Short mmCIF file of C-alpha atoms and ligand atoms in Angstrom, two decimals:
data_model
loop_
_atom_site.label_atom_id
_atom_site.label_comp_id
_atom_site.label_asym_id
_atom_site.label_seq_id
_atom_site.Cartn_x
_atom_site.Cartn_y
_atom_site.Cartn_z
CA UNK A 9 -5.87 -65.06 89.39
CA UNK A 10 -2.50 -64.75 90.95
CA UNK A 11 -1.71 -61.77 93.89
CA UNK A 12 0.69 -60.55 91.46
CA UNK A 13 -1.55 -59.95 88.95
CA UNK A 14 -4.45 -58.28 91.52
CA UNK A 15 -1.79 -56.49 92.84
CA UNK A 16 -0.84 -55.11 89.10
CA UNK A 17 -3.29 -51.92 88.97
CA UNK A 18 -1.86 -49.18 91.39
CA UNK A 19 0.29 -46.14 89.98
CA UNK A 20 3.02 -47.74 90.51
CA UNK A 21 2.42 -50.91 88.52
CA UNK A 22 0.78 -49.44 85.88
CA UNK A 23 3.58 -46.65 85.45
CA UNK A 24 6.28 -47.39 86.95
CA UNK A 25 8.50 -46.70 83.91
CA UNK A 26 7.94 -43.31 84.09
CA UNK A 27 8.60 -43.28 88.50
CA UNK A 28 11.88 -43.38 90.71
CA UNK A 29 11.14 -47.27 91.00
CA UNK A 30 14.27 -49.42 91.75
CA UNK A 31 14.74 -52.78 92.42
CA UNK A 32 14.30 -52.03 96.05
CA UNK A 33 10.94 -49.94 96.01
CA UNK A 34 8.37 -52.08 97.28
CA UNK A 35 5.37 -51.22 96.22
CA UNK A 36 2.91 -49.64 99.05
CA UNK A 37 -0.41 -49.72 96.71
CA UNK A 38 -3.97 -49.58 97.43
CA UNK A 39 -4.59 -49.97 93.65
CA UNK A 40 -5.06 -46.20 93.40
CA UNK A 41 -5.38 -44.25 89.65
CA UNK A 42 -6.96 -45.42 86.68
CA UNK A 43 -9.92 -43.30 87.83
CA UNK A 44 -12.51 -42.51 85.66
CA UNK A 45 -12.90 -40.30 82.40
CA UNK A 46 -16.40 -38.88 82.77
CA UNK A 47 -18.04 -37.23 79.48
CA UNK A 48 -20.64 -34.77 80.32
CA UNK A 49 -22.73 -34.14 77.91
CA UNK A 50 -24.72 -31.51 79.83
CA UNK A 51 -21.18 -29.07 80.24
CA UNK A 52 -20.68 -29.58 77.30
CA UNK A 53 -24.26 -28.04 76.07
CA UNK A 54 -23.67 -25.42 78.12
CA UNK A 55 -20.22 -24.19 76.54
CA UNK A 56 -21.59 -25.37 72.87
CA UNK A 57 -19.88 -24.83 69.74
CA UNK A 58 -18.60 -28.65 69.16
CA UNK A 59 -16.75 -28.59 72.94
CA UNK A 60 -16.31 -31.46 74.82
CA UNK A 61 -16.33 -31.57 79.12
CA UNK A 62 -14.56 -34.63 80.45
CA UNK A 63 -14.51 -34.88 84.89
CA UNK A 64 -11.31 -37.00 85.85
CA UNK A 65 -13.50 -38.15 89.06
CA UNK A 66 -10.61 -38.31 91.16
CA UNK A 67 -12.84 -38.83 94.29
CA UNK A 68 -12.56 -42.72 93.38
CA UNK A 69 -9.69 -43.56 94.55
CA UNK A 70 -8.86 -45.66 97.64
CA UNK A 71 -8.97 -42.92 100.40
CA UNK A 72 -11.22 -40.34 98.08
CA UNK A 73 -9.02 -38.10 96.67
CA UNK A 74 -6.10 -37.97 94.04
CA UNK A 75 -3.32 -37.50 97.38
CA UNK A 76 -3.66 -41.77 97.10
CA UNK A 77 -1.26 -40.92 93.43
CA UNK A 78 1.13 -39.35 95.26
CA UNK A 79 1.59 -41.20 98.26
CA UNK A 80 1.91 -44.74 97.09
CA UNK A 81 5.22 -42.97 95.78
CA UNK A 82 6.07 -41.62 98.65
CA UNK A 83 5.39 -44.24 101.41
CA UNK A 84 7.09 -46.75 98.97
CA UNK A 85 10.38 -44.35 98.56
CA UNK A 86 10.42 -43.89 102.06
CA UNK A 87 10.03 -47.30 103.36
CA UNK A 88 12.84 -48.42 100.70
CA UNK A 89 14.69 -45.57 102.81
CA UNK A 90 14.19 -47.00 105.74
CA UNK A 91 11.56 -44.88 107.82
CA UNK A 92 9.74 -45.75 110.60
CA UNK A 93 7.54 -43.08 110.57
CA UNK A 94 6.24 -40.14 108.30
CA UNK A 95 4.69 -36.67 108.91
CA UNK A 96 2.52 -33.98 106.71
CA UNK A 97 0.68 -30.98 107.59
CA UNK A 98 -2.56 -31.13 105.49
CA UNK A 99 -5.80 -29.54 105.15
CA UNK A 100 -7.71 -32.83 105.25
CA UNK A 101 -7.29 -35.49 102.43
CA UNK A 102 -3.43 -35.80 102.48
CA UNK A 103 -3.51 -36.55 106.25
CA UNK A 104 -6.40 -39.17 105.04
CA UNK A 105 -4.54 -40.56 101.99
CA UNK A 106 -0.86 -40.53 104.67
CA UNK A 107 -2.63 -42.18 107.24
CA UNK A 108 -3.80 -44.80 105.29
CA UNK A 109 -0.67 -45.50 103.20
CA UNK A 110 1.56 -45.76 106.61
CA UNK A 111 -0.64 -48.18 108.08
CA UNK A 112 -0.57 -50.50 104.70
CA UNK A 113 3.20 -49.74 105.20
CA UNK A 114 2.87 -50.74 109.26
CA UNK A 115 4.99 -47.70 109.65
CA UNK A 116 3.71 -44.66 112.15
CA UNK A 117 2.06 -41.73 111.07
CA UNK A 118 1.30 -37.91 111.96
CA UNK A 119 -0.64 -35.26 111.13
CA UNK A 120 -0.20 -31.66 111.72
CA UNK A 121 -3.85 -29.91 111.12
CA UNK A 122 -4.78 -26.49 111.76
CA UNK A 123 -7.65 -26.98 114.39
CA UNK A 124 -11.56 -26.73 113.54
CA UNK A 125 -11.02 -26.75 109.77
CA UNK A 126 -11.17 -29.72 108.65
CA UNK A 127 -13.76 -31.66 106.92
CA UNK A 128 -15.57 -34.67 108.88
CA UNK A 129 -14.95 -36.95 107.10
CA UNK A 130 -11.30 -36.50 106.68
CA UNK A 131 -10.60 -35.83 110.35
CA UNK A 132 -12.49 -39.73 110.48
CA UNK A 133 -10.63 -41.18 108.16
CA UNK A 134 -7.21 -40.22 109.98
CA UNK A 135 -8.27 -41.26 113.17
CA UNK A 136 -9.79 -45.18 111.73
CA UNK A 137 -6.82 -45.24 110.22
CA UNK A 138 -4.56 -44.85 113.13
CA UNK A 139 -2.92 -41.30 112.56
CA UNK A 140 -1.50 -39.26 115.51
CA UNK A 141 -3.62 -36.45 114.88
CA UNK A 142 -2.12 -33.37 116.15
CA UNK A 143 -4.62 -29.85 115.96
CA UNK A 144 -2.69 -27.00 115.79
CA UNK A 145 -3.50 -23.67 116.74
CA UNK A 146 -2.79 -21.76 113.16
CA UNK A 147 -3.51 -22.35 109.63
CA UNK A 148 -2.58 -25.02 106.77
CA UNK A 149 0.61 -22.40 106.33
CA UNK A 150 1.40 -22.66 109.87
CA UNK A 151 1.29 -26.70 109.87
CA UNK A 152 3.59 -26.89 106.84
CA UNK A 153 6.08 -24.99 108.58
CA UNK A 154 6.26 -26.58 111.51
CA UNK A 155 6.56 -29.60 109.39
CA UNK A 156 9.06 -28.76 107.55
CA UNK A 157 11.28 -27.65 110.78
CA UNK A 158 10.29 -31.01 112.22
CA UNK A 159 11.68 -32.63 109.70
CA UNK A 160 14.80 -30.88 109.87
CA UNK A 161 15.52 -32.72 113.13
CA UNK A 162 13.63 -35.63 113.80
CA UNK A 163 14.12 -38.93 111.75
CA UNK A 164 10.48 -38.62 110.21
CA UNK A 165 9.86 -38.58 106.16
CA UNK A 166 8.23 -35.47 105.15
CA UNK A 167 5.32 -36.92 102.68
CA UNK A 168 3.48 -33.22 102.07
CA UNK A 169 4.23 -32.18 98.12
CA UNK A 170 7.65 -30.76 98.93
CA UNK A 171 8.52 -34.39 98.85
CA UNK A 172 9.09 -34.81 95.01
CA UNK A 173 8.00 -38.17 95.47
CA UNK A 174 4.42 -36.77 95.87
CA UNK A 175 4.05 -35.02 92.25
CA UNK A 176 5.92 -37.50 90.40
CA UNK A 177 2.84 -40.01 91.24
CA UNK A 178 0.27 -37.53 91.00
CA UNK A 179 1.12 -36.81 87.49
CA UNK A 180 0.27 -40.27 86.43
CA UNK A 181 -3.50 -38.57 86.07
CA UNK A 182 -1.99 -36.80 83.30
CA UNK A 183 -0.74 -40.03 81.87
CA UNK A 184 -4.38 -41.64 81.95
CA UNK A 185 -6.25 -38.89 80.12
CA UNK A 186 -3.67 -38.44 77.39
CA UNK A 187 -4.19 -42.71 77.17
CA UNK A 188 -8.07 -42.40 77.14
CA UNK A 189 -8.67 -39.38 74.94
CA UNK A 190 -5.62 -40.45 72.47
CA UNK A 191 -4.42 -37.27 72.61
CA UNK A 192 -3.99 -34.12 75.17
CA UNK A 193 -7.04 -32.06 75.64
CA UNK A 194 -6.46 -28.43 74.74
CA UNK A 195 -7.58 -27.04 78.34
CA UNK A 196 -7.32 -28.41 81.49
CA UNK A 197 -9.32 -26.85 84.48
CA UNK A 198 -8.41 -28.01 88.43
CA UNK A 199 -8.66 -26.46 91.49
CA UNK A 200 -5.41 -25.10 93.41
CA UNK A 201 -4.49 -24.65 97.17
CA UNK A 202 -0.80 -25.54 98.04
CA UNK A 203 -0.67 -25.93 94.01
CA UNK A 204 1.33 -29.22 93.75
CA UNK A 205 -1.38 -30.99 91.60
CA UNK A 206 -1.39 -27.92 88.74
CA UNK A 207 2.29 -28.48 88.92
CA UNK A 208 2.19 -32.23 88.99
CA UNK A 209 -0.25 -32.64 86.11
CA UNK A 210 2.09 -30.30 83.86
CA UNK A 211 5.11 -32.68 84.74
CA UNK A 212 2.90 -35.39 83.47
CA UNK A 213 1.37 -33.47 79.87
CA UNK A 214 5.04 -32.43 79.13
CA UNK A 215 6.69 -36.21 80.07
CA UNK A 216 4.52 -37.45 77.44
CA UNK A 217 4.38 -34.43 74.97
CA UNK A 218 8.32 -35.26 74.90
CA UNK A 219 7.55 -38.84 74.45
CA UNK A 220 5.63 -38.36 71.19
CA UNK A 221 2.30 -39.79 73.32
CA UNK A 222 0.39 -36.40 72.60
CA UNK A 223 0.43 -33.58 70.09
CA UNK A 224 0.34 -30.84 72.21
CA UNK A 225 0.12 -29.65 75.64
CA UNK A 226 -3.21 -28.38 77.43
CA UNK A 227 -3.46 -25.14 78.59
CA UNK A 228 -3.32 -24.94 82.51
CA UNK A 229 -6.14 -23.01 84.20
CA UNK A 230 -5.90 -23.17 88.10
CA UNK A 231 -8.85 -22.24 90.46
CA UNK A 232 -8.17 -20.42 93.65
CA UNK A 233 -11.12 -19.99 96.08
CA UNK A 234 -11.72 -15.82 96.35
CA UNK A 235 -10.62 -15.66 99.47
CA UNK A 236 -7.69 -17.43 99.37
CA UNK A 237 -5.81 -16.72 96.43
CA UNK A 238 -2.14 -16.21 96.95
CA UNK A 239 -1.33 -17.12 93.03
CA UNK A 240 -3.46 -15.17 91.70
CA UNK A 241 -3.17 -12.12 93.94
CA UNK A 242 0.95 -12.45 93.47
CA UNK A 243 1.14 -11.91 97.15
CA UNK A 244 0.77 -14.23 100.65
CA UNK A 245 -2.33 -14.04 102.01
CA UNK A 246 -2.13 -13.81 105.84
CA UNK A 247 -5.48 -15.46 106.79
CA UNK A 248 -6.72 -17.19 104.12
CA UNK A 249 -10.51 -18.00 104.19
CA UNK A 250 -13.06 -20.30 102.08
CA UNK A 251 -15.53 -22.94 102.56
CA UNK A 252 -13.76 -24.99 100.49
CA UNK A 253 -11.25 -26.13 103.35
CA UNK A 254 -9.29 -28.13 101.43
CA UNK A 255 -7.97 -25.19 99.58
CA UNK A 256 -7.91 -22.74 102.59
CA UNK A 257 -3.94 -22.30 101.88
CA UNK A 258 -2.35 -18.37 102.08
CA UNK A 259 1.34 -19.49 101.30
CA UNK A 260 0.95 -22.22 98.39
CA UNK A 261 4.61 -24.50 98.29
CA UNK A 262 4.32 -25.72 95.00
CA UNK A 263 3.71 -21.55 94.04
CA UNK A 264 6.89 -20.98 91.44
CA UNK A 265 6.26 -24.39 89.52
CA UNK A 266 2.25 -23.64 89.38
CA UNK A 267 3.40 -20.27 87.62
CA UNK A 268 5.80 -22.25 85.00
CA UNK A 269 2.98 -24.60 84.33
CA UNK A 270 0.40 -21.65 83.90
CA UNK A 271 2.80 -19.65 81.88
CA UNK A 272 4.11 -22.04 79.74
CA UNK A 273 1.13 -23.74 78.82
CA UNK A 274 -0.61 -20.32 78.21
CA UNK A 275 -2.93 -20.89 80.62
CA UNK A 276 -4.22 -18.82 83.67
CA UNK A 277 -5.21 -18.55 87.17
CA UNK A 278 -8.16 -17.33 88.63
CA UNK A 279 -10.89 -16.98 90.97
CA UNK A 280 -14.46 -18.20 92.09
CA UNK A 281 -16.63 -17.44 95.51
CA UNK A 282 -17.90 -19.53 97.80
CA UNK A 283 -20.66 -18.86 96.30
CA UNK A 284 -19.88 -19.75 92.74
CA UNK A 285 -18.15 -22.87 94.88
CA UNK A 286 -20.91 -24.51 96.61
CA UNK A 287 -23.57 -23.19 93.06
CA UNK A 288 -21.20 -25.76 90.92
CA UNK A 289 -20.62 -28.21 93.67
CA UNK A 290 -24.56 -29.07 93.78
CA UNK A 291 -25.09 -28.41 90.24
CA UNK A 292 -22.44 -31.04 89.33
CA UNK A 293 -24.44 -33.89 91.71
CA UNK A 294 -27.78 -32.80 90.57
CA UNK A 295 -26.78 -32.53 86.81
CA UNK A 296 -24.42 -35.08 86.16
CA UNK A 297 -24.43 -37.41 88.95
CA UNK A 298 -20.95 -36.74 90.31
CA UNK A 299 -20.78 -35.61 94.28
CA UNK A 300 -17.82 -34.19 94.90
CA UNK A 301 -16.15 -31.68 97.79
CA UNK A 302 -16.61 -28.18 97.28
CA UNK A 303 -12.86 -27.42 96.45
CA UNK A 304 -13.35 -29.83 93.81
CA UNK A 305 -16.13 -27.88 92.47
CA UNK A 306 -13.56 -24.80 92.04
CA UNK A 307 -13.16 -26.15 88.33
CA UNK A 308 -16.67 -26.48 87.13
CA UNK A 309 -17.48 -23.08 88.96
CA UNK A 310 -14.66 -21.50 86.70
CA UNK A 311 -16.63 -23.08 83.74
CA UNK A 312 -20.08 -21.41 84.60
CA UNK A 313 -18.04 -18.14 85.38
CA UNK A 314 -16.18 -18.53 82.04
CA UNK A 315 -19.64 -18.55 80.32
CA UNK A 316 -21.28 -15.51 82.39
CA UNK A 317 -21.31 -12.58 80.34
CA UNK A 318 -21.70 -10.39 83.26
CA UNK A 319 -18.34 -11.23 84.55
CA UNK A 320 -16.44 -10.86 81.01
CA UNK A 321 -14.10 -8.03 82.39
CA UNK A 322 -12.99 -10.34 85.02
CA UNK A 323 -12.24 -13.89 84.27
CA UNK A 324 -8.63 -14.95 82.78
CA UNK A 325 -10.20 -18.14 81.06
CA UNK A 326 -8.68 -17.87 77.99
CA UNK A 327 -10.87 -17.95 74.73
CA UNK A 328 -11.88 -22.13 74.26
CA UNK A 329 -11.81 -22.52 70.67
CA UNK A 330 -14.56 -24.34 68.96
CA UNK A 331 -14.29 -28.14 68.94
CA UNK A 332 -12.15 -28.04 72.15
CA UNK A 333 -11.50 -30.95 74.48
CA UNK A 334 -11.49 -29.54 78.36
CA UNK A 335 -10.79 -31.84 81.45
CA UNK A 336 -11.82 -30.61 85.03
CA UNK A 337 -10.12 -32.64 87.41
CA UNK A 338 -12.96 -33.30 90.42
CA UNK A 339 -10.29 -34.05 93.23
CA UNK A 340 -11.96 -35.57 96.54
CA UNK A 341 -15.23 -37.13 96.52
CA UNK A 342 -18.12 -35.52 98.60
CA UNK A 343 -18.50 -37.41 101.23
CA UNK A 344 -15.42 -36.21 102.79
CA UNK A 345 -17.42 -33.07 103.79
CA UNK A 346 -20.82 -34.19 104.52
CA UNK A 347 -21.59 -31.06 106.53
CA UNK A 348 -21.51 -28.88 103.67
CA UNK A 349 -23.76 -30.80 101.46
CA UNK A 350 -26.60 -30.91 104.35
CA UNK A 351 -26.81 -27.51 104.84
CA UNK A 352 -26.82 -26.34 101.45
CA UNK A 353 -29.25 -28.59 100.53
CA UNK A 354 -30.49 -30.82 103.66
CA UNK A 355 -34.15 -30.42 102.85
CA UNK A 356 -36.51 -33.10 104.40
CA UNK A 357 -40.01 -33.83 103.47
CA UNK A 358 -41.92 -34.76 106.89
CA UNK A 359 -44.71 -37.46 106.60
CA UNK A 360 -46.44 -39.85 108.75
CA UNK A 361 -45.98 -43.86 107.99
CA UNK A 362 -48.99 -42.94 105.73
CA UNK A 363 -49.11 -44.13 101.93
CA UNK A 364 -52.01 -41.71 100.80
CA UNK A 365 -50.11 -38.83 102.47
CA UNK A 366 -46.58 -39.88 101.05
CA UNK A 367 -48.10 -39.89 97.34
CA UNK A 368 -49.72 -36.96 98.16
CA UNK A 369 -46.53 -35.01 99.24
CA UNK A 370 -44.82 -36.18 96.50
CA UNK A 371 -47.14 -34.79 94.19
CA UNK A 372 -47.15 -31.34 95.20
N1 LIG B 415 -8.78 -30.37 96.02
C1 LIG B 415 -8.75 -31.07 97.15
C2 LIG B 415 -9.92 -31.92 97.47
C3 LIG B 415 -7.62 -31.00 98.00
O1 LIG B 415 -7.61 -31.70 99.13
C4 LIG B 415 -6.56 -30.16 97.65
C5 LIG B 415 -5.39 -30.03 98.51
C6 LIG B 415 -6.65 -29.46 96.44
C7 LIG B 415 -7.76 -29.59 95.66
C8 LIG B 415 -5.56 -28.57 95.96
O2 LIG B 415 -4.47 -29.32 95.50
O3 LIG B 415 -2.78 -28.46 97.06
O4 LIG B 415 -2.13 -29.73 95.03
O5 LIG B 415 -3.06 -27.43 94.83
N2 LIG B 415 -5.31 -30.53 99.66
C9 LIG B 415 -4.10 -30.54 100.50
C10 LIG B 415 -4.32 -31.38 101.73
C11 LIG B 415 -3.53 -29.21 100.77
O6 LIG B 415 -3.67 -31.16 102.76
O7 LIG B 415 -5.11 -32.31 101.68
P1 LIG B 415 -3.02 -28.70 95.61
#
């Protein structure tokens, strides 16, 4: 088998018809996308009436989360630019997914995080792969600003979702599922922090819709953690709070295109706890297999809440008609917050090097 041909299975290979890809671009790939479709049969028994759950396990991808879509684009536009060096603010998995892109590019990277809130695993993978990791004293909101005033005067490509690079790779997802289930679903669930990927998925759905690739377009429904739900509040929140870091975002950039996607797709935004967060997050890897981060759980949590009837009043859900398709996009894999997982669920069973007394323990 030839590179070439090894080479042949990132987002931009596989789509780069539909991306800003000249001549020029080379192609900074990690062979990210084409992640996997997952029925599940047990959501679906849950909602009933003929529906079908699909989780886009977006966790598989090279650095664990679906930022690896958008920056392959956007280290490869800005090395055919000509940088040296790129910068994001980032609540965890983009600083991962830049950090590792820039050092396949052998270009320098750096990281703007707010301090103490991120995620193990993520804060590892920027330092292995050779980040400047900078922990600021603010927020996500705070980072992105400073970012974007860096960038105003240093000669350093911005590579948070503000770069348009970012969405136009991360809507390739969109691309995959409309290939694999021949057709749009009707709903689409994901969570939403700084809410690029809502925006980036509806780029995708609509590219295609206008290609004649899909009948229709899926309703949008965007999570927002409870306490830090800017969207669907219609105001900035100040000091923004959740256990689901990655989404721990007051001032969302991507905020006016998340409402044309909700809007025009008839979909909605709304809101699940911690609680609801973390319930979902271990059902999911107890249930179905899948481990993912607890913002990634935001979409199946909106599923159970959906189906509560205590919590009718509340929920925006729209009415699923019977016989629907949904896909909840699971976005970072769960090992980028191992911390979370233990003490939610961290339970040890102490024995002695003692067969009689293992079987017997297990027993019980
Ligand atoms: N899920 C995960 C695991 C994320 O890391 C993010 C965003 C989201 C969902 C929300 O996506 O921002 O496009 O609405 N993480 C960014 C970061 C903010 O810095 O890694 P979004």
């Amino acid at each position: 088998m030839s590179i070439r041909t090894l080479n042949d299975r990132g987002v931009l290979a596989r789509w780069k018809q539909y991306l800003p890809v000249t001549e020029r671009t080379p192609f900074i790939s990690l062979n990210e996308g084409s992640t996997p479709l997952i029925h599940s049969p047990k959501l679906s028994a849950i909602i009933g009436r003929d529906c079908q759950v699909f989780i886009k396990y977006e966790g598989l991808n090279p650095t664990g989360s679906f930022k690896d879509r958008g920056m392959t684009v956007a280290l490869s536009k800005a090395v055919e630019d000509g940088a040296q060096a790129v910068i994001c603010a980032s609540t965890g998995n983009t600083s991962a997914a830049a950090a590792a892109y820039a050092a396949r590019a052998g270009i320098t990277c750096a990281v703007l995080l707010p301090a103490g809130k991120i995620a193990f695993g993520k804060l590892a993978q920027a330092f292995i792969y050779g980040a400047k990791v900078v922990a600021i004293e603010g927020n996500f909101d705070d980072a992105l600003r400073l970012v974007r005033e860096i960038g105003e005067t240093e000669p350093i490509a911005i590579v948070n979702s503000i770069n348009p690079h970012r969405l136009q790779g991360q809507k390739t997802a969109s691309f995959e599922i409309i290939e694999e289930l021949g057709d749009a679903p009707e709903f689409h669930l994901l969570p939403v922090g700084n809410a690029g990927n809502i925006s980036a998925y509806w780029l995708g759905y609509d590219e295609f819709h206008r290609l004649g690739k899909s009948t229709h377009r899926p309703k949008m429904v965007g999570f927002q953690a409870a306490g830090s739900a800017p969207i669907f509040h219609n105001r900035i929140v100040e000091k923004p709070e959740t256990i689901a870091s990655a989404i721990r975002i007051g001032n969302p950039a991507s905020w006016e295109l998340a409402n044309t996607a909700i809007h025009e797709s008839g979909g909605a935004i709304d809101i699940v706890t911690d609680e609801e967060i973390l319930r979902a997050q271990a059902w999911l890897a107890s249930h179905e297999g899948i481990f993912v981060e607890p913002a990634s759980a935001a979409g199946i949590a909106g599923i159970f809440k959906s189906l509560d009837p205590q919590r009718a009043h509340e929920r925006r859900l729209p009415h699923i008609p019977d016989g629907s398709r949904i896909v909840c996009t699971v976005t970072g894999h769960g090992l980028k917050d191992p911390d979370v997982a233990k003490e939610q669920c961290g339970s040890v069973i102490p024995a002695k090097a003692d067969k009689s007394e293992i079987v017997r323990l297990l027993s019980k």
